[in-house]
CSV table of C-alpha atoms in Angstrom, one decimal:
chain,number,residue,atom,x,y,z
J,2,MET,CA,0.0,0.0,0.0
J,3,ALA,CA,2.9,2.3,0.8
J,4,ALA,CA,4.4,1.7,-2.5
J,5,ASN,CA,1.2,2.5,-4.3
J,6,THR,CA,0.8,5.7,-2.3
J,7,SER,CA,4.3,6.8,-3.1
J,8,SER,CA,3.8,6.2,-6.9
J,9,VAL,CA,0.5,8.2,-6.8
J,10,GLN,CA,2.3,11.1,-5.0
J,11,SER,CA,5.1,10.9,-7.5
J,12,LEU,CA,2.6,11.2,-10.4
J,13,ALA,CA,0.9,14.1,-8.7
J,14,ARG,CA,4.2,16.0,-8.5
J,15,GLU,CA,5.0,15.5,-12.2
J,16,PRO,CA,4.4,18.6,-14.2
J,17,ALA,CA,1.5,18.4,-16.6
J,18,ALA,CA,2.5,17.8,-20.2
J,19,PRO,CA,2.9,21.1,-22.1
J,20,ALA,CA,0.1,22.1,-24.3
J,21,PRO,CA,0.8,21.8,-28.1
J,22,ARG,CA,1.4,24.9,-30.1
J,23,GLU,CA,-1.6,26.4,-31.8
J,24,GLU,CA,-0.6,25.1,-35.3
J,25,ASN,CA,0.0,21.6,-33.9
J,26,LEU,CA,-3.4,21.6,-32.1
J,27,ARG,CA,-5.1,22.7,-35.4
J,28,LEU,CA,-3.6,19.8,-37.1
J,29,VAL,CA,-4.8,17.4,-34.4
J,30,VAL,CA,-8.3,18.8,-34.7
J,31,ARG,CA,-8.3,18.5,-38.5
J,32,ILE,CA,-7.1,14.9,-38.3
J,33,SER,CA,-9.7,14.1,-35.7
J,34,CYS,CA,-12.4,15.6,-37.9
J,35,VAL,CA,-11.4,13.3,-40.7
J,36,ALA,CA,-11.5,10.3,-38.5
J,37,THR,CA,-14.9,11.2,-37.2
J,38,LEU,CA,-16.3,11.1,-40.7
J,39,GLY,CA,-16.3,7.4,-40.0
J,40,GLY,CA,-18.6,8.1,-37.1
J,41,PHE,CA,-20.9,10.2,-39.3
J,42,LEU,CA,-21.2,7.3,-41.7
J,43,PHE,CA,-21.7,5.0,-38.7
J,44,GLY,CA,-24.7,7.2,-37.7
J,45,PHE,CA,-26.0,7.6,-41.2
J,46,ASP,CA,-25.9,3.9,-42.0
J,47,SER,CA,-27.7,3.1,-38.7
J,48,GLY,CA,-30.4,5.8,-39.1
J,49,VAL,CA,-31.2,5.4,-42.8
J,50,ILE,CA,-33.0,2.2,-42.1
J,51,ASN,CA,-35.5,4.0,-39.9
J,52,GLY,CA,-37.4,5.6,-42.7
J,53,SER,CA,-37.2,2.8,-45.2
J,54,ILE,CA,-39.0,0.0,-43.4
J,55,ASP,CA,-42.3,0.5,-45.2
J,56,GLY,CA,-40.5,0.5,-48.5
J,57,LEU,CA,-38.7,-2.7,-47.7
J,58,LYS,CA,-42.0,-4.4,-46.8
J,59,ALA,CA,-43.5,-3.3,-50.1
J,60,ALA,CA,-40.5,-4.2,-52.2
J,61,PHE,CA,-39.8,-7.6,-50.8
J,62,GLY,CA,-43.1,-8.6,-49.3
J,63,THR,CA,-41.6,-9.5,-46.0
J,64,GLY,CA,-43.4,-10.1,-42.7
J,65,ALA,CA,-42.6,-8.8,-39.2
J,66,ALA,CA,-39.9,-11.3,-38.4
J,67,ALA,CA,-38.2,-11.0,-41.8
J,68,THR,CA,-38.3,-7.3,-41.6
J,69,GLY,CA,-36.7,-7.4,-38.1
J,70,PHE,CA,-33.9,-9.4,-39.6
J,71,GLU,CA,-33.4,-7.0,-42.5
J,72,VAL,CA,-33.2,-4.2,-40.0
J,73,GLY,CA,-30.8,-6.1,-37.7
J,74,SER,CA,-28.7,-7.8,-40.4
J,75,MET,CA,-26.3,-4.9,-40.5
J,76,LEU,CA,-25.5,-5.5,-36.8
J,77,LEU,CA,-24.2,-9.1,-37.5
J,78,GLY,CA,-21.6,-7.4,-39.8
J,79,CYS,CA,-20.9,-4.9,-37.1
J,80,VAL,CA,-20.0,-7.7,-34.7
J,81,VAL,CA,-17.5,-9.2,-37.2
J,82,GLY,CA,-16.2,-5.8,-38.2
J,83,ALA,CA,-15.6,-4.7,-34.7
J,84,PHE,CA,-13.9,-8.0,-33.6
J,85,PHE,CA,-11.5,-8.2,-36.5
J,86,ALA,CA,-10.8,-4.4,-36.9
J,87,GLY,CA,-8.8,-4.1,-33.7
J,88,ARG,CA,-6.6,-7.1,-34.6
J,89,VAL,CA,-6.1,-6.0,-38.2
J,90,ALA,CA,-5.4,-2.5,-37.0
J,91,ASP,CA,-2.6,-3.9,-34.8
J,92,ARG,CA,-1.1,-5.5,-37.8
J,93,TRP,CA,-1.7,-3.1,-40.7
J,94,GLY,CA,-2.4,0.2,-38.9
J,95,ARG,CA,-5.4,2.4,-37.8
J,96,ARG,CA,-5.4,4.5,-41.0
J,97,SER,CA,-5.4,1.4,-43.2
J,98,VAL,CA,-8.4,0.0,-41.5
J,99,LEU,CA,-10.3,3.3,-41.9
J,100,LEU,CA,-9.5,3.3,-45.6
J,101,VAL,CA,-11.0,-0.1,-46.0
J,102,THR,CA,-14.1,1.0,-44.0
J,103,ALA,CA,-14.6,3.9,-46.4
J,104,VAL,CA,-14.7,1.6,-49.4
J,105,LEU,CA,-17.1,-0.8,-47.7
J,106,PHE,CA,-19.4,2.2,-46.8
J,107,LEU,CA,-19.5,3.2,-50.4
J,108,LEU,CA,-20.3,-0.3,-51.7
J,109,SER,CA,-23.0,-0.8,-49.1
J,110,ALA,CA,-24.8,2.4,-49.9
J,111,LEU,CA,-24.9,1.7,-53.6
J,112,GLY,CA,-25.8,-2.0,-53.1
J,113,ALA,CA,-28.6,-1.5,-50.6
J,114,GLY,CA,-30.3,1.1,-52.8
J,115,ALA,CA,-30.1,-1.2,-55.9
J,116,SER,CA,-31.3,-4.4,-54.1
J,117,ALA,CA,-33.6,-6.5,-56.2
J,118,THR,CA,-34.2,-9.1,-53.5
J,119,ALA,CA,-34.3,-9.3,-49.7
J,120,TRP,CA,-31.1,-11.4,-49.6
J,121,TRP,CA,-29.3,-8.8,-51.9
J,122,PHE,CA,-30.3,-6.1,-49.5
J,123,ILE,CA,-29.2,-8.1,-46.4
J,124,ALA,CA,-25.8,-8.7,-48.1
J,125,ALA,CA,-25.3,-5.0,-48.7
J,126,ARG,CA,-26.3,-4.2,-45.2
J,127,VAL,CA,-23.9,-6.8,-43.7
J,128,THR,CA,-21.2,-5.2,-45.8
J,129,GLY,CA,-22.0,-1.8,-44.4
J,130,GLY,CA,-22.0,-3.5,-41.0
J,131,PHE,CA,-18.4,-4.5,-41.4
J,132,ALA,CA,-17.6,-0.9,-42.0
J,133,VAL,CA,-19.7,0.4,-39.1
J,134,GLY,CA,-18.3,-2.1,-36.6
J,135,ALA,CA,-14.7,-1.3,-37.7
J,136,ALA,CA,-15.2,2.5,-37.7
J,137,SER,CA,-16.9,2.5,-34.3
J,138,ILE,CA,-13.8,1.2,-32.5
J,139,ILE,CA,-10.9,2.3,-34.7
J,140,ALA,CA,-12.0,6.0,-35.1
J,141,PRO,CA,-12.1,6.8,-31.4
J,142,ALA,CA,-8.9,4.7,-30.8
J,143,TYR,CA,-7.1,6.6,-33.6
J,144,ILE,CA,-8.2,10.0,-32.1
J,145,ALA,CA,-7.1,8.9,-28.6
J,146,GLU,CA,-3.7,8.0,-30.0
J,147,VAL,CA,-3.1,11.3,-31.7
J,148,ALA,CA,-4.7,13.7,-29.3
J,149,PRO,CA,-3.0,15.3,-26.2
J,150,ALA,CA,-4.4,14.0,-22.9
J,151,ARG,CA,-5.9,17.4,-21.9
J,152,TYR,CA,-8.0,17.6,-25.1
J,153,ARG,CA,-8.5,13.9,-25.7
J,154,GLY,CA,-12.0,13.7,-24.2
J,155,ARG,CA,-13.4,16.6,-26.2
J,156,LEU,CA,-11.8,15.5,-29.4
J,157,ALA,CA,-13.0,11.9,-29.0
J,158,THR,CA,-16.5,13.1,-28.1
J,159,MET,CA,-16.6,14.6,-31.6
J,160,GLN,CA,-17.1,11.0,-32.6
J,161,GLN,CA,-20.5,10.9,-30.9
J,162,ILE,CA,-21.4,14.2,-32.4
J,163,ALA,CA,-20.5,12.8,-35.8
J,164,ILE,CA,-22.6,9.7,-35.1
J,165,ILE,CA,-25.6,11.8,-34.1
J,166,GLY,CA,-24.9,14.2,-37.0
J,167,GLY,CA,-25.1,11.2,-39.3
J,168,LEU,CA,-28.3,10.0,-37.7
J,169,PHE,CA,-29.8,13.5,-37.9
J,170,CYS,CA,-28.8,13.8,-41.6
J,171,ALA,CA,-30.3,10.4,-42.3
J,172,PHE,CA,-33.5,11.3,-40.5
J,173,LEU,CA,-33.7,14.6,-42.4
J,174,SER,CA,-32.8,13.1,-45.7
J,175,ASN,CA,-35.5,10.3,-45.2
J,176,TYR,CA,-38.1,12.9,-44.3
J,177,LEU,CA,-37.3,15.2,-47.3
J,178,LEU,CA,-37.2,12.3,-49.7
J,179,ALA,CA,-40.5,10.8,-48.4
J,180,GLN,CA,-42.1,14.3,-48.5
J,181,ALA,CA,-41.0,14.8,-52.1
J,182,ALA,CA,-42.3,11.4,-53.2
J,183,GLY,CA,-45.4,11.5,-51.0
J,184,ALA,CA,-44.3,8.4,-49.0
J,185,SER,CA,-41.2,6.3,-48.7
J,186,THR,CA,-42.7,3.9,-51.3
J,187,GLY,CA,-43.4,6.7,-53.7
J,188,THR,CA,-41.4,7.2,-56.9
J,189,LEU,CA,-38.6,9.8,-57.4
J,190,TRP,CA,-35.8,10.4,-59.9
J,191,LEU,CA,-35.0,7.7,-62.5
J,192,GLN,CA,-38.3,6.1,-61.6
J,193,GLN,CA,-36.8,4.7,-58.4
J,194,ALA,CA,-38.6,4.5,-55.1
J,195,ALA,CA,-37.7,7.1,-52.4
J,196,TRP,CA,-36.5,4.4,-50.0
J,197,ARG,CA,-33.8,3.5,-52.5
J,198,TRP,CA,-32.6,7.1,-52.7
J,199,MET,CA,-32.4,7.1,-48.9
J,200,PHE,CA,-29.5,4.6,-49.2
J,201,TRP,CA,-27.9,6.1,-52.3
J,202,VAL,CA,-27.5,9.5,-50.7
J,203,GLN,CA,-25.0,7.9,-48.3
J,204,ALA,CA,-22.6,7.4,-51.3
J,205,LEU,CA,-21.6,11.1,-51.2
J,206,PRO,CA,-20.2,11.3,-47.6
J,207,SER,CA,-18.6,7.8,-48.2
J,208,ALA,CA,-16.6,9.2,-51.1
J,209,LEU,CA,-15.7,12.2,-49.1
J,210,PHE,CA,-14.4,10.0,-46.2
J,211,LEU,CA,-12.3,7.9,-48.6
J,212,GLY,CA,-10.7,10.9,-50.2
J,213,SER,CA,-10.0,12.7,-46.9
J,214,LEU,CA,-8.3,9.7,-45.3
J,215,LEU,CA,-5.5,9.9,-48.0
J,216,PHE,CA,-4.3,13.1,-46.2
J,217,ILE,CA,-4.0,12.0,-42.6
J,218,PRO,CA,-1.0,10.3,-41.0
J,219,GLU,CA,-0.8,6.9,-39.3
J,220,SER,CA,-1.1,6.7,-35.5
J,221,PRO,CA,2.4,7.3,-33.9
J,222,ARG,CA,1.6,4.8,-31.2
J,223,PHE,CA,1.0,2.1,-33.8
J,224,LEU,CA,4.3,3.0,-35.5
J,225,ALA,CA,6.1,2.8,-32.2
J,226,LEU,CA,4.5,-0.6,-31.5
J,227,LYS,CA,5.9,-1.7,-34.9
J,228,ARG,CA,9.4,-0.3,-34.0
J,229,ARG,CA,9.1,2.3,-36.7
J,230,ASP,CA,10.4,5.0,-34.4
J,231,ALA,CA,11.7,7.4,-37.1
J,232,GLU,CA,8.2,7.7,-38.7
J,233,ALA,CA,6.6,7.9,-35.2
J,234,LEU,CA,9.0,10.7,-34.2
J,235,THR,CA,8.2,12.7,-37.4
J,236,ILE,CA,4.4,12.5,-36.8
J,237,LEU,CA,4.7,13.3,-33.1
J,238,GLY,CA,6.7,16.4,-34.1
J,239,ARG,CA,3.8,17.5,-36.3
J,240,LEU,CA,1.2,16.7,-33.5
J,241,TYR,CA,2.9,17.9,-30.4
J,242,GLY,CA,5.8,20.1,-31.6
J,243,GLU,CA,9.4,19.2,-32.2
J,244,SER,CA,10.4,20.2,-28.6
J,245,THR,CA,8.4,17.5,-27.0
J,246,ALA,CA,8.2,14.8,-29.7
J,247,ARG,CA,11.3,12.9,-28.6
J,248,GLU,CA,10.2,12.9,-24.9
J,249,LYS,CA,6.7,11.6,-25.9
J,250,LEU,CA,8.3,8.8,-28.0
J,251,GLN,CA,10.4,7.8,-25.1
J,252,GLU,CA,7.3,7.6,-22.9
J,253,ILE,CA,5.6,5.4,-25.5
J,254,ASP,CA,8.6,3.2,-25.9
J,255,ALA,CA,8.9,2.9,-22.1
J,256,SER,CA,5.3,1.7,-21.8
J,257,LEU,CA,6.0,-1.1,-24.3
J,258,ALA,CA,9.6,-2.0,-23.2
J,259,HIS,CA,8.7,-4.7,-20.7
J,260,ASP,CA,6.4,-6.6,-23.1
J,261,ARG,CA,6.8,-5.6,-26.7
J,262,HIS,CA,5.5,-8.3,-29.1
J,263,ARG,CA,2.9,-8.7,-31.7
J,264,PRO,CA,-0.4,-8.1,-30.0
J,265,ARG,CA,-2.7,-11.1,-29.6
J,266,LEU,CA,-5.9,-12.0,-27.9
J,267,SER,CA,-4.1,-14.0,-25.2
J,268,ASP,CA,-2.7,-10.7,-23.9
J,269,LEU,CA,-6.1,-10.1,-22.3
J,270,ILE,CA,-5.3,-12.9,-19.8
J,271,ASP,CA,-3.4,-11.9,-16.7
J,272,ARG,CA,-0.8,-14.7,-16.8
J,273,ALA,CA,0.1,-14.3,-13.1
J,274,LYS,CA,-3.5,-14.9,-12.0
J,275,GLY,CA,-4.7,-17.0,-15.0
J,276,ARG,CA,-7.8,-15.0,-15.6
J,277,VAL,CA,-9.1,-12.2,-17.9
J,278,ARG,CA,-7.7,-8.8,-16.9
J,279,PRO,CA,-10.3,-6.8,-14.9
J,280,ILE,CA,-10.0,-3.8,-17.2
J,281,VAL,CA,-11.2,-6.0,-20.1
J,282,TRP,CA,-14.4,-6.9,-18.1
J,283,VAL,CA,-15.0,-3.2,-17.4
J,284,GLY,CA,-14.7,-2.5,-21.2
J,285,VAL,CA,-17.2,-5.3,-21.9
J,286,GLY,CA,-19.6,-4.0,-19.3
J,287,LEU,CA,-19.4,-0.5,-20.7
J,288,ALA,CA,-20.0,-1.8,-24.2
J,289,ALA,CA,-23.0,-4.0,-23.2
J,290,PHE,CA,-24.8,-1.5,-21.0
J,291,GLN,CA,-24.7,1.2,-23.6
J,292,GLN,CA,-27.0,-1.0,-25.7
J,293,LEU,CA,-29.0,-2.8,-23.0
J,294,VAL,CA,-30.7,0.5,-22.2
J,295,GLY,CA,-32.4,0.3,-25.6
J,296,ILE,CA,-31.2,3.4,-27.3
J,297,ASN,CA,-31.1,1.8,-30.8
J,298,VAL,CA,-34.8,0.9,-30.5
J,299,VAL,CA,-35.3,4.7,-30.8
J,300,PHE,CA,-32.7,5.0,-33.6
J,301,TYR,CA,-33.9,2.0,-35.7
J,302,TYR,CA,-37.6,1.8,-34.9
J,303,GLY,CA,-38.4,5.4,-34.0
J,304,ALA,CA,-40.7,6.0,-37.0
J,305,VAL,CA,-42.5,2.6,-36.5
J,306,LEU,CA,-42.8,3.3,-32.8
J,307,TRP,CA,-44.5,6.6,-33.1
J,308,GLN,CA,-46.7,5.4,-35.9
J,309,ALA,CA,-47.7,2.5,-33.7
J,310,VAL,CA,-49.2,4.9,-31.1
J,311,GLY,CA,-51.1,7.1,-33.6
J,312,PHE,CA,-48.7,9.5,-35.3
J,313,SER,CA,-48.7,9.7,-39.2
J,314,GLU,CA,-45.6,8.6,-41.1
J,315,SER,CA,-44.7,12.2,-41.9
J,316,ASP,CA,-45.1,13.3,-38.2
J,317,ALA,CA,-43.1,10.2,-37.1
J,318,LEU,CA,-40.2,11.1,-39.4
J,319,LEU,CA,-40.3,14.7,-38.2
J,320,ILE,CA,-40.1,13.5,-34.6
J,321,ASN,CA,-36.9,11.6,-35.6
J,322,VAL,CA,-35.4,14.9,-36.9
J,323,LEU,CA,-36.3,16.6,-33.6
J,324,SER,CA,-34.6,13.7,-31.6
J,325,GLY,CA,-31.5,14.1,-33.8
J,326,ALA,CA,-31.3,17.8,-33.2
J,327,LEU,CA,-31.7,17.3,-29.4
J,328,SER,CA,-29.0,14.6,-29.5
J,329,ILE,CA,-26.5,17.0,-31.1
J,330,GLY,CA,-27.2,19.6,-28.4
J,331,ALA,CA,-26.7,17.0,-25.7
J,332,CYS,CA,-23.3,16.0,-27.3
J,333,LEU,CA,-22.2,19.6,-27.1
J,334,VAL,CA,-22.9,19.5,-23.4
J,335,ALA,CA,-20.8,16.4,-23.2
J,336,ILE,CA,-17.9,18.1,-25.0
J,337,ALA,CA,-18.1,21.0,-22.5
J,338,LEU,CA,-18.0,18.7,-19.5
J,339,ILE,CA,-16.1,15.5,-20.3
J,340,ASP,CA,-12.6,17.0,-19.7
J,341,ARG,CA,-13.7,19.1,-16.8
J,342,VAL,CA,-15.9,16.8,-14.6
J,343,GLY,CA,-14.6,13.5,-16.0
J,344,ARG,CA,-16.1,10.4,-17.7
J,345,LYS,CA,-17.4,8.6,-14.6
J,346,PRO,CA,-19.6,11.5,-13.3
J,347,LEU,CA,-21.2,11.8,-16.8
J,348,LEU,CA,-21.9,8.1,-16.9
J,349,TRP,CA,-23.6,7.8,-13.5
J,350,VAL,CA,-25.7,11.0,-13.9
J,351,GLY,CA,-26.7,9.7,-17.4
J,352,SER,CA,-27.7,6.3,-15.9
J,353,VAL,CA,-29.9,7.9,-13.3
J,354,GLY,CA,-31.5,10.2,-15.8
J,355,MET,CA,-32.2,7.4,-18.3
J,356,THR,CA,-33.6,5.2,-15.6
J,357,ILE,CA,-36.2,7.8,-14.6
J,358,ALA,CA,-37.1,8.7,-18.2
J,359,LEU,CA,-37.4,5.1,-19.3
J,360,ALA,CA,-39.6,4.3,-16.3
J,361,LEU,CA,-41.9,7.2,-17.3
J,362,VAL,CA,-42.1,6.0,-20.9
J,363,ALA,CA,-43.1,2.6,-19.7
J,364,VAL,CA,-45.8,4.1,-17.5
J,365,ALA,CA,-47.1,6.2,-20.4
J,366,PHE,CA,-47.4,3.1,-22.6
J,367,THR,CA,-49.5,1.2,-20.1
J,368,HIS,CA,-52.3,3.5,-21.2
J,369,ALA,CA,-52.0,2.5,-24.9
J,370,THR,CA,-55.2,0.9,-26.3
J,371,LEU,CA,-56.3,-0.6,-29.6
J,372,ASP,CA,-58.6,1.4,-31.8
J,373,ALA,CA,-61.4,0.0,-34.1
J,374,GLY,CA,-58.8,-0.7,-36.8
J,375,GLY,CA,-56.5,-2.7,-34.5
J,376,GLN,CA,-54.0,0.2,-34.3
J,377,LEU,CA,-52.4,1.2,-31.0
J,378,ALA,CA,-53.4,4.6,-29.7
J,379,LEU,CA,-52.4,6.8,-26.7
J,380,PRO,CA,-54.7,9.4,-25.1
J,381,ARG,CA,-53.3,12.8,-25.9
J,382,ALA,CA,-51.9,13.5,-22.4
J,383,TRP,CA,-50.1,10.2,-22.2
J,384,GLY,CA,-48.9,10.5,-25.8
J,385,THR,CA,-47.4,13.9,-25.0
J,386,LEU,CA,-45.7,12.5,-21.9
J,387,ALA,CA,-44.3,9.6,-23.9
J,388,LEU,CA,-42.9,11.9,-26.5
J,389,VAL,CA,-41.4,14.3,-24.1
J,390,VAL,CA,-39.7,11.8,-21.7
J,391,ALA,CA,-38.5,9.7,-24.7
J,392,ASN,CA,-36.6,12.7,-25.9
J,393,VAL,CA,-35.4,13.5,-22.4
J,394,TYR,CA,-34.0,9.9,-22.4
J,395,VAL,CA,-32.3,10.6,-25.7
J,396,VAL,CA,-30.7,13.7,-24.3
J,397,PHE,CA,-29.4,12.0,-21.1
J,398,PHE,CA,-28.0,9.2,-23.3
J,399,ASN,CA,-26.2,11.5,-25.7
J,400,ALA,CA,-24.8,13.7,-22.9
J,401,SER,CA,-23.3,10.7,-21.1
J,402,TRP,CA,-23.2,7.1,-22.3
J,403,GLY,CA,-23.3,7.9,-26.0
J,404,PRO,CA,-19.9,9.7,-26.1
J,405,ALA,CA,-18.3,8.6,-22.8
J,406,MET,CA,-18.4,4.9,-23.6
J,407,TRP,CA,-16.6,5.4,-26.9
J,408,VAL,CA,-14.1,7.8,-25.4
J,409,MET,CA,-13.3,5.4,-22.6
J,410,LEU,CA,-13.0,2.4,-24.9
J,411,GLY,CA,-10.5,4.3,-27.0
J,412,GLU,CA,-8.3,5.3,-24.1
J,413,MET,CA,-8.7,3.0,-21.1
J,414,PHE,CA,-6.6,0.1,-22.3
J,415,PRO,CA,-2.8,-0.1,-22.1
J,416,ASN,CA,-1.0,0.3,-25.4
J,417,GLN,CA,0.0,-3.3,-25.8
J,418,ILE,CA,-3.6,-4.7,-25.4
J,419,ARG,CA,-5.6,-1.8,-26.9
J,420,GLY,CA,-6.4,-3.5,-30.3
J,421,SER,CA,-7.2,-6.9,-28.7
J,422,ALA,CA,-9.4,-5.4,-26.0
J,423,LEU,CA,-11.2,-3.2,-28.5
J,424,ALA,CA,-11.9,-6.3,-30.6
J,425,VAL,CA,-13.6,-8.0,-27.7
J,426,ALA,CA,-15.4,-4.9,-26.3
J,427,GLY,CA,-16.5,-3.9,-29.8
J,428,ALA,CA,-17.9,-7.3,-30.6
J,429,VAL,CA,-19.8,-7.4,-27.4
J,430,GLN,CA,-21.2,-3.9,-28.0
J,431,TRP,CA,-22.5,-4.8,-31.5
J,432,MET,CA,-23.8,-8.2,-30.4
J,433,SER,CA,-25.8,-6.5,-27.6
J,434,ASN,CA,-27.1,-4.0,-30.2
J,435,PHE,CA,-28.1,-6.9,-32.4
J,436,VAL,CA,-30.0,-8.7,-29.6
J,437,ILE,CA,-31.8,-5.5,-28.6
J,438,THR,CA,-32.7,-4.6,-32.2
J,439,VAL,CA,-34.0,-8.1,-33.3
J,440,SER,CA,-35.8,-8.8,-30.0
J,441,PHE,CA,-37.8,-5.6,-30.0
J,442,PRO,CA,-40.5,-6.7,-32.5
J,443,VAL,CA,-40.8,-10.0,-30.5
J,444,LEU,CA,-41.0,-8.2,-27.1
J,445,LEU,CA,-43.5,-5.8,-28.6
J,446,VAL,CA,-45.9,-8.7,-29.4
J,447,GLY,CA,-45.1,-10.7,-26.2
J,448,ILE,CA,-45.0,-8.1,-23.4
J,449,GLY,CA,-46.1,-4.8,-25.1
J,450,LEU,CA,-44.4,-1.4,-25.2
J,451,ALA,CA,-44.8,-0.9,-21.5
J,452,GLY,CA,-43.0,-4.1,-20.6
J,453,THR,CA,-40.3,-3.7,-23.1
J,454,TYR,CA,-39.4,-0.2,-21.9
J,455,GLY,CA,-39.6,-1.5,-18.3
J,456,LEU,CA,-36.8,-3.9,-19.2
J,457,TYR,CA,-34.7,-1.1,-20.6
J,458,ALA,CA,-35.3,1.0,-17.5
J,459,ALA,CA,-34.1,-2.0,-15.3
J,460,ALA,CA,-30.9,-2.2,-17.4
J,461,ALA,CA,-30.3,1.5,-16.9
J,462,ALA,CA,-30.8,1.1,-13.1
J,463,LEU,CA,-28.2,-1.7,-13.1
J,464,SER,CA,-25.8,0.5,-15.0
J,465,VAL,CA,-25.7,3.0,-12.1
J,466,ILE,CA,-24.4,0.2,-9.8
J,467,PHE,CA,-21.8,-0.8,-12.5
J,468,VAL,CA,-20.5,2.7,-12.9
J,469,VAL,CA,-20.2,3.4,-9.2
J,470,PHE,CA,-18.4,0.2,-8.3
J,471,CYS,CA,-16.5,-0.8,-11.4
J,472,VAL,CA,-15.5,2.1,-13.6
J,473,ARG,CA,-12.2,4.0,-13.0
J,474,GLU,CA,-11.7,7.6,-14.1
J,475,THR,CA,-9.4,8.2,-17.0
J,476,ARG,CA,-9.6,12.0,-17.3
J,477,GLY,CA,-6.3,13.7,-17.8
J,478,LYS,CA,-4.2,10.5,-17.9
J,479,GLU,CA,-1.8,9.9,-20.7
J,480,LEU,CA,-2.4,6.6,-22.6
J,481,GLU,CA,1.0,5.3,-21.2
J,482,GLN,CA,-0.4,5.6,-17.7
J,483,MET,CA,-3.4,3.3,-18.3
J,484,GLU,CA,-3.2,0.1,-16.3
J,485,GLY,CA,-4.6,-3.3,-17.1
């Protein structure tokens, strides 16, 4: 205990790393913005399905279960993409993986819009899933590896703003295209249905992402891991300034000196104790809880949900646009706070807020009834309450768990195990997402909206306990100080 206290006091006496010069910081910000285009496409690819469900049913004649699989099929690709991206990034580099994701995003957008059959569509969406899964973990990891510690939280939070920005643009694009065609199944340019154009629009930001990646450098920490110190030193000089680049490289090398080998999954096992490292379990918990609170039910099924309780398709799509705008505002709050108050306070406050909001949504949906046509309906007062607290829930999520989970996954693991730990945590995150997404239509029939949202509220309550007792603060720490 005395030794631990001594080391903590020693760290406290060390002077803070000097801030990078303005021109260096501008470069870091530009590089981070390019990386977050992957997050934008992650959000767009996730949100575009929201307004196209009626079109898919009409084009392919699928029922509820098949439609649920069409919606959730992308998430299977996400699991695979997230699992292998971390390991591939450890071998070939962070930037190289991002380049591959940009190509996959482009192919998915073109293929999904041109789908002639349900299986063609599913194949295109799974391809997009590979890209989404890879981008979701490599983009925040790349940002964490190029950003100074004092700015890392704010820069990595840009990833969540990009995700929500992508969702917002997808919702807005869906709404405008459906309005122009009269419905998502209506005909637009080249005699093609509006729902197809909803996917084709994504080709534009995909091409922009691909072109922009050609102008950013590789992660200096990856280069150091590969013993390419001369290249790492050059990039560190551009990022931090020539005066501190060599010192930073020495810190990185020192963190790898005791165990510098090709990263592998077995690194996640503590050999002395013969069990998985505790930090890996924390990462898995963060990844799972972010999805178990049900946020992607709002993202993927928002239009269907609001139509189910009496809103028109047009109004439901407009509600999605409102939710997207509120989410962006909430992310700006997170940017302002994450490097000031820390990651852990944001997480537990968000968990408490989501628990209350989800519980109120569940209560509101207990008053849903079936009208003469067999359609769900909510009395006006309860419908208003459901709409308001659902958006309050979205705000709490995007001011806390939305950005903070990605920030922490990108920074919390030691250099040697970062890729492998991200592979496992990312796969768990997307598998949880898949389970929540595919199970929603089944739960809707089995226990109703009230019961389903009650389950999400229970998960949010459990996440409070998890954060308080398991999560360690990472604010202000250099990546070389992270312990496993």
